[in-house]
Structures are given as C-alpha cells and as structure tokens.
Short mmCIF file of C-alpha atoms in Angstrom, two decimals:
data_model
loop_
_atom_site.label_atom_id
_atom_site.label_comp_id
_atom_site.label_asym_id
_atom_site.label_seq_id
_atom_site.Cartn_x
_atom_site.Cartn_y
_atom_site.Cartn_z
CA MET S 10 -23.65 3.03 -9.01
CA LYS S 11 -22.52 3.31 -5.63
CA LYS S 12 -18.88 2.29 -5.10
CA LEU S 13 -18.49 -0.69 -2.52
CA GLY S 14 -18.58 -4.21 -3.87
CA PHE S 15 -19.53 -7.41 -2.14
CA GLY S 16 -16.60 -9.85 -2.70
CA LEU S 17 -17.69 -13.17 -2.15
CA MET S 18 -14.45 -14.76 -1.33
CA ARG S 19 -14.72 -14.90 2.57
CA LEU S 20 -18.34 -15.47 3.24
CA PRO S 21 -19.81 -16.56 6.69
CA VAL S 22 -19.41 -20.38 7.21
CA ILE S 23 -20.49 -22.93 9.30
CA ASP S 24 -18.15 -25.04 11.59
CA GLY S 25 -15.06 -23.12 9.84
CA LYS S 26 -15.87 -25.12 6.89
CA PRO S 27 -15.10 -23.01 3.58
CA ASP S 28 -17.58 -24.95 1.70
CA ASN S 29 -20.25 -25.01 4.34
CA ILE S 30 -21.55 -21.52 3.90
CA ASP S 31 -23.95 -19.89 6.18
CA LEU S 32 -26.84 -19.37 4.01
CA ASN S 33 -29.31 -17.46 6.34
CA THR S 34 -26.63 -15.33 7.60
CA LEU S 35 -25.33 -14.32 3.78
CA SER S 36 -29.18 -13.63 2.58
CA GLN S 37 -29.62 -11.45 5.52
CA MET S 38 -26.36 -9.61 4.56
CA VAL S 39 -27.44 -9.62 0.72
CA ASP S 40 -30.95 -8.04 1.59
CA LEU S 41 -29.48 -5.02 3.64
CA TYR S 42 -26.84 -4.22 1.19
CA LEU S 43 -29.58 -3.97 -1.30
CA GLU S 44 -31.75 -2.44 0.79
CA ARG S 45 -28.96 0.55 1.09
CA GLY S 46 -28.60 0.89 -2.64
CA PHE S 47 -25.76 -1.41 -3.30
CA THR S 48 -25.30 -3.65 -6.29
CA TYR S 49 -22.37 -5.11 -7.37
CA PHE S 50 -21.63 -8.86 -6.33
CA ASP S 51 -18.26 -10.55 -7.23
CA THR S 52 -17.71 -14.33 -7.03
CA SER S 53 -15.38 -16.90 -8.69
CA TYR S 54 -15.26 -20.51 -9.67
CA VAL S 55 -12.86 -21.01 -7.28
CA TYR S 56 -14.20 -19.23 -3.98
CA HIS S 57 -14.92 -21.48 -1.19
CA ASN S 58 -13.82 -24.29 -2.83
CA GLY S 59 -16.46 -24.00 -5.39
CA ALA S 60 -19.32 -23.19 -3.24
CA SER S 61 -19.43 -19.41 -3.76
CA GLU S 62 -21.24 -19.24 -7.08
CA THR S 63 -23.94 -21.90 -5.71
CA ALA S 64 -24.46 -19.73 -2.69
CA ILE S 65 -24.99 -16.55 -4.44
CA ARG S 66 -27.86 -18.39 -6.84
CA GLU S 67 -29.39 -19.26 -3.42
CA ALA S 68 -28.86 -15.84 -1.33
CA LEU S 69 -29.46 -13.57 -4.38
CA VAL S 70 -30.39 -14.57 -7.54
CA LYS S 71 -33.40 -16.60 -6.55
CA ARG S 72 -34.88 -13.81 -4.06
CA HIS S 73 -34.14 -10.95 -5.84
CA ASP S 74 -34.99 -9.49 -9.34
CA ARG S 75 -32.24 -10.05 -11.66
CA ARG S 76 -32.23 -6.18 -12.87
CA ASP S 77 -31.65 -5.31 -9.40
CA PHE S 78 -28.16 -6.22 -9.20
CA LEU S 79 -25.09 -6.82 -11.02
CA LEU S 80 -23.38 -10.29 -10.90
CA ALA S 81 -19.42 -10.70 -11.65
CA SER S 82 -17.66 -14.26 -12.14
CA LYS S 83 -14.22 -15.52 -13.32
CA PHE S 84 -13.31 -17.83 -15.51
CA PRO S 85 -10.47 -20.21 -13.70
CA THR S 86 -7.26 -19.84 -16.04
CA PHE S 87 -5.01 -21.38 -13.71
CA ILE S 88 -6.50 -25.07 -14.07
CA ARG S 89 -4.98 -24.77 -17.42
CA PRO S 90 -8.21 -26.01 -19.05
CA ALA S 91 -7.72 -27.43 -22.81
CA GLU S 92 -9.77 -25.22 -25.63
CA ASP S 93 -12.71 -27.91 -25.62
CA GLN S 94 -13.70 -27.59 -21.81
CA VAL S 95 -13.81 -23.65 -21.79
CA GLU S 96 -17.23 -23.64 -22.81
CA ASN S 97 -18.61 -26.23 -20.27
CA ILE S 98 -16.76 -24.61 -17.51
CA PHE S 99 -18.52 -21.17 -18.73
CA GLN S 100 -21.87 -22.99 -18.90
CA GLU S 101 -21.32 -24.46 -15.56
CA GLN S 102 -20.68 -21.36 -13.89
CA LEU S 103 -23.87 -20.06 -15.35
CA ASP S 104 -25.82 -22.93 -13.93
CA LYS S 105 -24.19 -22.49 -10.66
CA CYS S 106 -25.34 -18.74 -10.35
CA GLY S 107 -28.48 -19.49 -11.80
CA VAL S 108 -28.44 -16.69 -14.42
CA GLU S 109 -28.40 -16.46 -18.10
CA TYR S 110 -25.95 -13.50 -18.10
CA PHE S 111 -23.05 -12.08 -15.98
CA ASP S 112 -22.68 -8.15 -16.23
CA TYR S 113 -19.16 -8.33 -15.73
CA TYR S 114 -17.15 -11.63 -16.45
CA LEU S 115 -13.20 -11.78 -15.75
CA LEU S 116 -10.26 -13.90 -16.63
CA HIS S 117 -9.23 -14.73 -13.42
CA ASN S 118 -5.37 -13.96 -12.14
CA LEU S 119 -3.71 -12.83 -15.49
CA ASN S 120 -0.04 -12.53 -15.16
CA ARG S 121 2.93 -12.78 -17.72
CA GLU S 122 2.94 -16.48 -17.49
CA ILE S 123 -0.90 -17.48 -17.47
CA TYR S 124 -1.45 -14.88 -20.40
CA ALA S 125 1.29 -16.52 -22.75
CA THR S 126 0.02 -20.03 -22.11
CA GLU S 127 -3.47 -20.68 -20.73
CA VAL S 128 -5.19 -17.48 -22.13
CA LYS S 129 -3.56 -17.84 -25.73
CA ASP S 130 -3.42 -21.45 -26.18
CA ALA S 131 -7.48 -21.90 -25.25
CA HIS S 132 -8.14 -18.40 -27.22
CA LEU S 133 -10.13 -17.43 -24.24
CA PHE S 134 -10.40 -13.64 -25.32
CA ASP S 135 -11.95 -15.10 -28.32
CA HIS S 136 -14.38 -16.99 -26.48
CA MET S 137 -14.99 -14.19 -24.21
CA LYS S 138 -16.13 -11.70 -27.18
CA GLN S 139 -18.49 -14.41 -28.38
CA TRP S 140 -20.25 -14.88 -25.20
CA LYS S 141 -20.51 -11.14 -25.04
CA GLU S 142 -22.31 -11.26 -28.78
CA GLN S 143 -24.51 -13.82 -27.30
CA GLY S 144 -25.76 -11.83 -24.80
CA LYS S 145 -24.19 -14.02 -22.16
CA ILE S 146 -21.56 -11.47 -20.71
CA LYS S 147 -22.13 -7.85 -20.65
CA HIS S 148 -18.77 -6.32 -20.15
CA ILE S 149 -15.00 -8.07 -20.75
CA ALA S 150 -12.74 -8.01 -17.73
CA PHE S 151 -9.76 -9.67 -16.13
CA SER S 152 -8.38 -9.65 -12.64
CA TYR S 153 -4.43 -9.04 -12.81
CA HIS S 154 -1.20 -9.68 -10.78
CA ASP S 155 1.80 -8.80 -12.38
CA ASP S 156 3.67 -5.39 -13.36
CA ALA S 157 2.43 -2.20 -15.24
CA ALA S 158 4.34 -3.02 -18.45
CA HIS S 159 2.86 -6.23 -19.06
CA LEU S 160 -0.55 -4.97 -18.34
CA ASP S 161 -0.15 -2.46 -20.92
CA GLU S 162 0.84 -4.94 -23.48
CA ILE S 163 -2.59 -7.12 -22.78
CA LEU S 164 -4.53 -4.10 -22.82
CA THR S 165 -2.83 -2.88 -26.18
CA GLU S 166 -3.75 -6.04 -27.81
CA HIS S 167 -7.13 -6.66 -26.35
CA PRO S 168 -8.89 -3.29 -26.91
CA GLU S 169 -12.29 -5.01 -26.17
CA VAL S 170 -11.37 -5.34 -22.29
CA GLU S 171 -13.50 -3.00 -20.38
CA ALA S 172 -12.38 -3.35 -17.21
CA VAL S 173 -9.41 -4.63 -15.11
CA GLN S 174 -9.31 -5.55 -11.41
CA ILE S 175 -6.33 -4.95 -9.28
CA ALA S 176 -5.10 -5.04 -6.14
CA LEU S 177 -4.89 -1.44 -4.73
CA ASN S 178 -4.60 0.41 -1.33
CA TYR S 179 -3.04 3.13 -0.15
CA TYR S 180 0.43 1.46 1.48
CA ASP S 181 1.10 -0.23 -1.77
CA TRP S 182 0.13 2.86 -3.87
CA GLU S 183 3.94 4.15 -4.59
CA GLU S 184 5.57 0.65 -3.30
CA PRO S 185 7.81 -0.58 -6.58
CA PHE S 186 7.29 -4.03 -6.42
CA MET S 187 3.26 -3.79 -6.45
CA GLN S 188 3.21 -1.04 -8.92
CA ALA S 189 -0.64 0.04 -7.88
CA LYS S 190 -0.47 3.60 -8.83
CA LYS S 191 1.43 2.67 -12.23
CA CYS S 192 -1.13 -0.25 -13.00
CA TYR S 193 -3.97 2.06 -12.23
CA ASP S 194 -2.63 4.62 -14.66
CA VAL S 195 -2.31 2.08 -17.30
CA ILE S 196 -5.78 1.12 -17.09
CA ARG S 197 -6.94 4.52 -17.17
CA LYS S 198 -4.75 5.09 -20.20
CA HIS S 199 -6.67 2.59 -21.99
CA GLY S 200 -9.91 3.90 -21.30
CA ALA S 201 -10.87 0.89 -18.97
CA GLN S 202 -12.71 0.86 -15.50
CA VAL S 203 -10.71 -0.23 -12.42
CA ILE S 204 -12.04 -2.79 -9.93
CA VAL S 205 -10.39 -2.36 -6.75
CA MET S 206 -9.61 -5.49 -4.70
CA GLU S 207 -7.62 -5.70 -1.18
CA PRO S 208 -8.42 -2.42 -0.43
CA VAL S 209 -7.39 -3.24 2.99
CA LYS S 210 -4.43 -5.02 1.97
CA GLY S 211 -5.82 -8.55 2.82
CA GLY S 212 -6.96 -7.06 6.62
CA SER S 213 -3.76 -5.81 7.43
CA LEU S 214 -4.74 -2.03 7.00
CA ALA S 215 -7.32 -2.69 9.50
CA SER S 216 -4.99 -4.44 12.62
CA MET S 217 -2.00 -1.76 12.82
CA ASN S 218 -0.34 -1.17 15.95
CA ASN S 219 -2.39 1.26 18.47
CA GLU S 220 -0.08 4.49 17.98
CA ILE S 221 -0.41 4.20 14.27
CA GLN S 222 -4.21 3.62 14.56
CA GLY S 223 -4.58 6.43 17.18
CA ILE S 224 -3.22 8.68 14.44
CA MET S 225 -6.28 8.22 12.37
CA LYS S 226 -8.81 8.17 15.34
CA ALA S 227 -7.38 11.52 16.62
CA GLN S 228 -8.39 12.94 12.98
CA ASN S 229 -11.81 11.28 13.39
CA PRO S 230 -12.88 9.04 16.10
CA ASP S 231 -15.82 7.90 14.62
CA LEU S 232 -14.79 6.19 11.44
CA SER S 233 -13.46 2.70 11.51
CA ILE S 234 -9.76 1.73 10.73
CA PRO S 235 -10.96 -0.03 7.83
CA SER S 236 -13.12 2.86 6.31
CA TRP S 237 -9.66 4.95 5.67
CA ALA S 238 -8.47 2.29 3.20
CA VAL S 239 -11.85 1.84 1.31
CA ARG S 240 -12.12 5.67 0.99
CA PHE S 241 -9.12 6.01 -0.31
CA CYS S 242 -9.79 3.56 -3.10
CA ALA S 243 -13.29 4.85 -3.58
CA GLY S 244 -12.10 8.73 -4.07
CA LEU S 245 -9.94 8.03 -7.09
CA ASP S 246 -11.08 8.30 -10.70
CA ASN S 247 -12.34 5.94 -12.86
CA ILE S 248 -13.27 3.27 -10.20
CA LEU S 249 -16.28 1.06 -10.70
CA THR S 250 -16.10 -0.82 -7.62
CA VAL S 251 -13.97 -1.09 -4.32
CA LEU S 252 -14.54 -4.71 -3.42
CA SER S 253 -14.92 -6.06 0.30
CA GLY S 254 -14.93 -9.20 1.31
CA MET S 255 -17.57 -9.17 3.95
CA SER S 256 -17.47 -12.12 6.53
CA THR S 257 -19.99 -10.86 8.95
CA LYS S 258 -22.81 -8.35 9.49
CA ALA S 259 -21.09 -6.20 11.44
CA GLN S 260 -18.42 -5.70 8.69
CA LEU S 261 -21.36 -5.13 6.08
CA ASP S 262 -22.87 -2.50 8.90
CA ASP S 263 -19.42 -0.70 9.05
CA ASN S 264 -18.89 -0.65 5.25
CA VAL S 265 -22.55 0.54 4.15
CA SER S 266 -22.13 3.25 7.00
CA TYR S 267 -19.92 5.47 5.30
CA MET S 268 -20.22 4.31 1.76
CA GLU S 269 -23.81 4.82 1.38
CA HIS S 270 -23.21 8.51 1.17
CA PHE S 271 -19.79 8.34 0.24
CA GLU S 272 -17.39 11.23 0.78
CA PRO S 273 -13.87 11.26 -0.46
CA LEU S 274 -10.67 11.70 1.70
CA SER S 275 -10.12 15.24 2.39
CA ASP S 276 -7.03 16.99 2.08
CA LYS S 277 -6.13 16.86 5.80
CA GLU S 278 -7.32 12.85 5.24
CA HIS S 279 -4.68 12.31 2.55
CA GLU S 280 -2.28 14.07 4.89
CA VAL S 281 -3.05 11.79 7.66
CA LEU S 282 -2.47 8.58 5.27
CA LYS S 283 1.16 9.96 4.29
CA THR S 284 1.93 9.92 7.80
CA VAL S 285 0.61 6.63 8.53
CA VAL S 286 2.46 5.25 5.40
CA GLU S 287 5.57 6.87 7.02
CA LYS S 288 5.35 5.48 10.28
CA LEU S 289 4.71 2.12 8.86
CA ASN S 290 8.05 2.36 6.59
CA ALA S 291 10.08 3.69 9.81
CA ILE S 292 9.39 0.16 11.60
CA PRO S 293 12.66 -1.60 11.72
CA THR S 294 12.42 -4.46 9.34
CA ILE S 295 14.94 -7.08 8.01
CA PRO S 296 16.88 -5.45 4.48
CA CYS S 297 16.33 -8.85 2.59
CA THR S 298 16.29 -7.91 -1.17
CA GLY S 299 14.69 -11.51 -1.89
CA CYS S 300 18.05 -12.40 -4.07
CA ARG S 301 17.37 -16.04 -2.72
CA TYR S 302 21.39 -16.64 -2.69
CA CYS S 303 21.08 -17.81 1.05
CA VAL S 304 18.50 -20.36 0.02
CA ASP S 305 20.94 -22.28 -2.51
CA ASP S 306 23.09 -23.99 0.04
CA CYS S 307 20.77 -24.08 2.92
CA PRO S 308 20.96 -28.19 4.12
CA MET S 309 17.53 -27.20 5.45
CA GLN S 310 16.25 -25.75 2.30
CA ILE S 311 14.84 -23.11 4.54
CA HIS S 312 13.17 -20.30 2.37
CA ILE S 313 14.83 -17.62 4.02
CA PRO S 314 13.35 -14.51 2.15
CA ASP S 315 9.99 -15.52 2.60
CA ILE S 316 10.23 -16.11 6.15
CA PHE S 317 11.77 -12.75 6.34
CA ARG S 318 8.79 -11.45 4.22
CA ALA S 319 6.24 -12.68 7.04
CA VAL S 320 8.26 -11.36 9.83
CA ASN S 321 8.65 -7.79 8.16
CA HIS S 322 4.86 -7.97 7.46
CA GLN S 323 4.15 -8.95 11.46
CA LYS S 324 6.18 -6.22 12.54
CA GLN S 325 4.55 -3.36 10.39
CA PHE S 326 0.66 -4.77 10.46
CA GLY S 327 0.79 -6.93 13.50
CA SER S 328 1.09 -6.98 17.32
CA GLU S 329 1.62 -9.35 20.13
CA GLY S 330 -2.11 -10.15 20.60
CA ASN S 331 -2.57 -10.03 16.49
CA VAL S 332 0.04 -12.73 15.08
CA ASP S 333 -0.72 -13.08 11.46
CA ARG S 334 0.88 -16.82 10.89
CA SER S 335 -0.38 -17.22 7.29
CA GLY S 336 2.93 -15.68 5.45
CA TYR S 337 4.84 -18.08 7.54
CA GLU S 338 2.89 -21.21 6.81
CA SER S 339 3.42 -20.79 3.39
CA ALA S 340 7.01 -19.88 3.62
CA THR S 341 7.24 -23.09 5.41
CA ARG S 342 5.14 -25.22 3.38
CA GLU S 343 7.74 -26.57 1.07
CA GLY S 344 10.60 -25.82 3.14
CA GLY S 345 12.31 -25.98 6.70
CA LYS S 346 10.92 -24.05 9.71
CA ALA S 347 12.91 -21.18 11.04
CA SER S 348 13.58 -23.60 14.26
CA GLU S 349 15.27 -26.38 11.92
CA CYS S 350 18.03 -24.07 11.35
CA LEU S 351 21.63 -25.70 12.09
CA HIS S 352 23.48 -22.44 12.55
CA CYS S 353 26.05 -23.71 9.82
CA GLY S 354 26.47 -19.86 8.48
CA SER S 355 26.08 -21.06 4.96
CA CYS S 356 23.50 -18.19 4.26
CA GLU S 357 25.20 -15.37 6.04
CA ALA S 358 28.57 -16.14 4.01
CA HIS S 359 26.11 -15.70 0.77
CA CYS S 360 24.10 -12.78 1.84
CA PRO S 361 24.78 -9.29 -0.09
CA GLN S 362 23.13 -7.33 2.58
CA HIS S 363 25.34 -8.98 5.22
CA ILE S 364 22.31 -9.73 7.41
CA HIS S 365 22.68 -11.68 10.48
CA ILE S 366 20.26 -14.65 9.28
CA ILE S 367 20.80 -17.00 12.19
CA GLU S 368 19.57 -14.32 14.78
CA GLU S 369 16.94 -13.22 12.69
CA LEU S 370 15.47 -17.03 12.15
CA GLU S 371 15.41 -17.47 15.82
CA ASP S 372 13.61 -14.43 16.18
CA ALA S 373 10.93 -15.58 13.64
CA ALA S 374 10.79 -18.78 15.61
CA LYS S 375 9.92 -17.30 18.72
CA ARG S 376 7.29 -15.23 16.51
CA PHE S 377 5.34 -17.72 14.75
CA GLU S 378 6.33 -21.09 16.37
CA GLY S 379 6.48 -20.36 19.99
#
C-alpha cells in the first residue's frame, strides 16, 4: 500500500463553516487520490462537527467500489459514553459512512485517564473484538496521546491491537515531552503497525523562517518544505500510512507528486534535517519549565506557561507575516490575556528560572494582540 493517507479532518469547506464541506472539491480530490494509486482514508465521529463521515460517504463510498479503498474511523472515547450507548454509536458511524465494515477502527485519543475510565468502564476493547468477529471491522487500533511507558502497558494488556496512531515528526522525534521515537519503538516491539498523524506538526514544519527553509531548498529546490516531513515518517520501518489532512487540491497535488513513487530520505537529506532541528533549537526561547508556580497567585489568573509555549512556538516556526494565534487563543480562553498583567511581580517572585515574566508578557501581547 502506498504510504500517503488522506486525513479527513481539514477538508475544504464553504463560507468557512466546518460542517459545510465542499463536496464537489472533495470528490475531485478523492478521485485524483485514487487514480494515483492511494487507498487509505481516515475519518472520525467528531471531525468537522460530525460531518466528515457523511461527506466521505457522498464523495467516496457512493462513487467508488468498496474494494478499491480502505476506510478508517474512530470511536469517540472522550464523550464519556455509557456502555449501553456504545453499539448505537458504532452503528451510527457505519450508517453515516454508508459501509458495512471499517478496514481500521480506532479508539480515539487514548491516554492514561481515558484508558482507566471510559475504555475500561464501557469495555470498549471487548466490543472491538466482537465487531471484528462479526466482520464489522477488519483491524483493531487506537490513537494515542501520552507517554511510552503507558502505551507499553496498554499494548501488553491488549495484544489484539494491530495498529496505533501517534503524532510523529522529525522535530519531535527525540523530544523528551512528546516521546515520538519512544512510542514508535514500543509499537514496533509489540508487532503492531504505526499510523502517523501530524507529520508536519500541525503545519508548523511547513512555515518555518526563510533561513531554515533555505537550508532545505539548497539541497533540493524542487521539493516542497512539507515533503521533507512526510518523507521522514514514511521512510521509517513498519509504517502503515502517513496521514495528511489535505484542504485543497494543491496540497493533494504536492503530496502525491513525491509519494506516488516514494523514495526515502537519503543520508544527506537526513543530515539536512538534523541541521534544521539544530537551527530551530538554537532560536532563543523563554526557558519556562511549565511548573505553574507563577499561576497560583496571579490576580488575573493568567496562564503564563501556556502563553509562553505559544510565544516559543511562534519564535521557532512563525514569522512576522505568519502569526499563529491558535496557541495563544487556547492559552487565554479560560484565563487572563497577556495585556491584562498588573505588573504586581508575584509571578516573578515564584519563578525558579528567574524569568522576567512581566517583560515576556508584554512581548506576548505585542505578538498576539497587536
């Protein structure tokens, strides 16, 4: 199987409305994707406010032979369903997609907490095994967002799992918090396949500053910047597919151009990526460890570490012409904005890293609120 998967989380929409999917454009993209020999489609109960599964029924299932594609969807563990709701939700997904079975069916977004509560309370793995026996799913899988040690525990307890979907990219490969390589190694140890999500780090590895992009263009001017990230993942062993959430035909055209006749990164290209990571890590960032001591006594309840994380992300992956405000908006959704700092100094008195927090918050306000 060709290793580019069509992620159905960022589909083309009309008038900017997530649940108003442009079926005409999507159908054209589906046709081209299949014509070029690719087969794996990945949707979910919650993508596009629930409209993704219905859209793929119209653009794919009704228009192409079921034997010509693989369809994956995911059970919404995070909505905390009671066990007596599980069968109805699964059947609803089959009906929305217009299929009698899923090739891969995943428990969505497993982590330590969800596994210990929702998954066990609703006996979701037991349901998965039953659906496989009934022919309603071909392969049991889950997507995962936590550390490698807990992933090892889950796979040890559930040898029936055949694939695990994880966030993996060349920047986070050795990063201690994300543990991408460690999780990848655990999956391989258990003999399961790896499904890669976010190979371009949510688009971050496509929009780095001109100096860093120039390093890659100097090696191969004909390849797009995102192609380096996708090829890095696809070149690893035991990869089932590398998902790309494609919103436009141009993105699809670019992806299939280098994945139709896939060639792994050369040794020289791997060295280039090492240089890119070194350059990104050399960009001065706020040395915040996320201890959150600064938040406890903040009179404005400013979530300072979350704001600093957004600032660091912008410094490394953004530019003046490309300001990603999503992280900042998330950081301030339930707390104060950076501009609301009272300059009381309580945060700085509690900071083990002796960060000049007030100055950094002023900078954050200029970056994201100006």
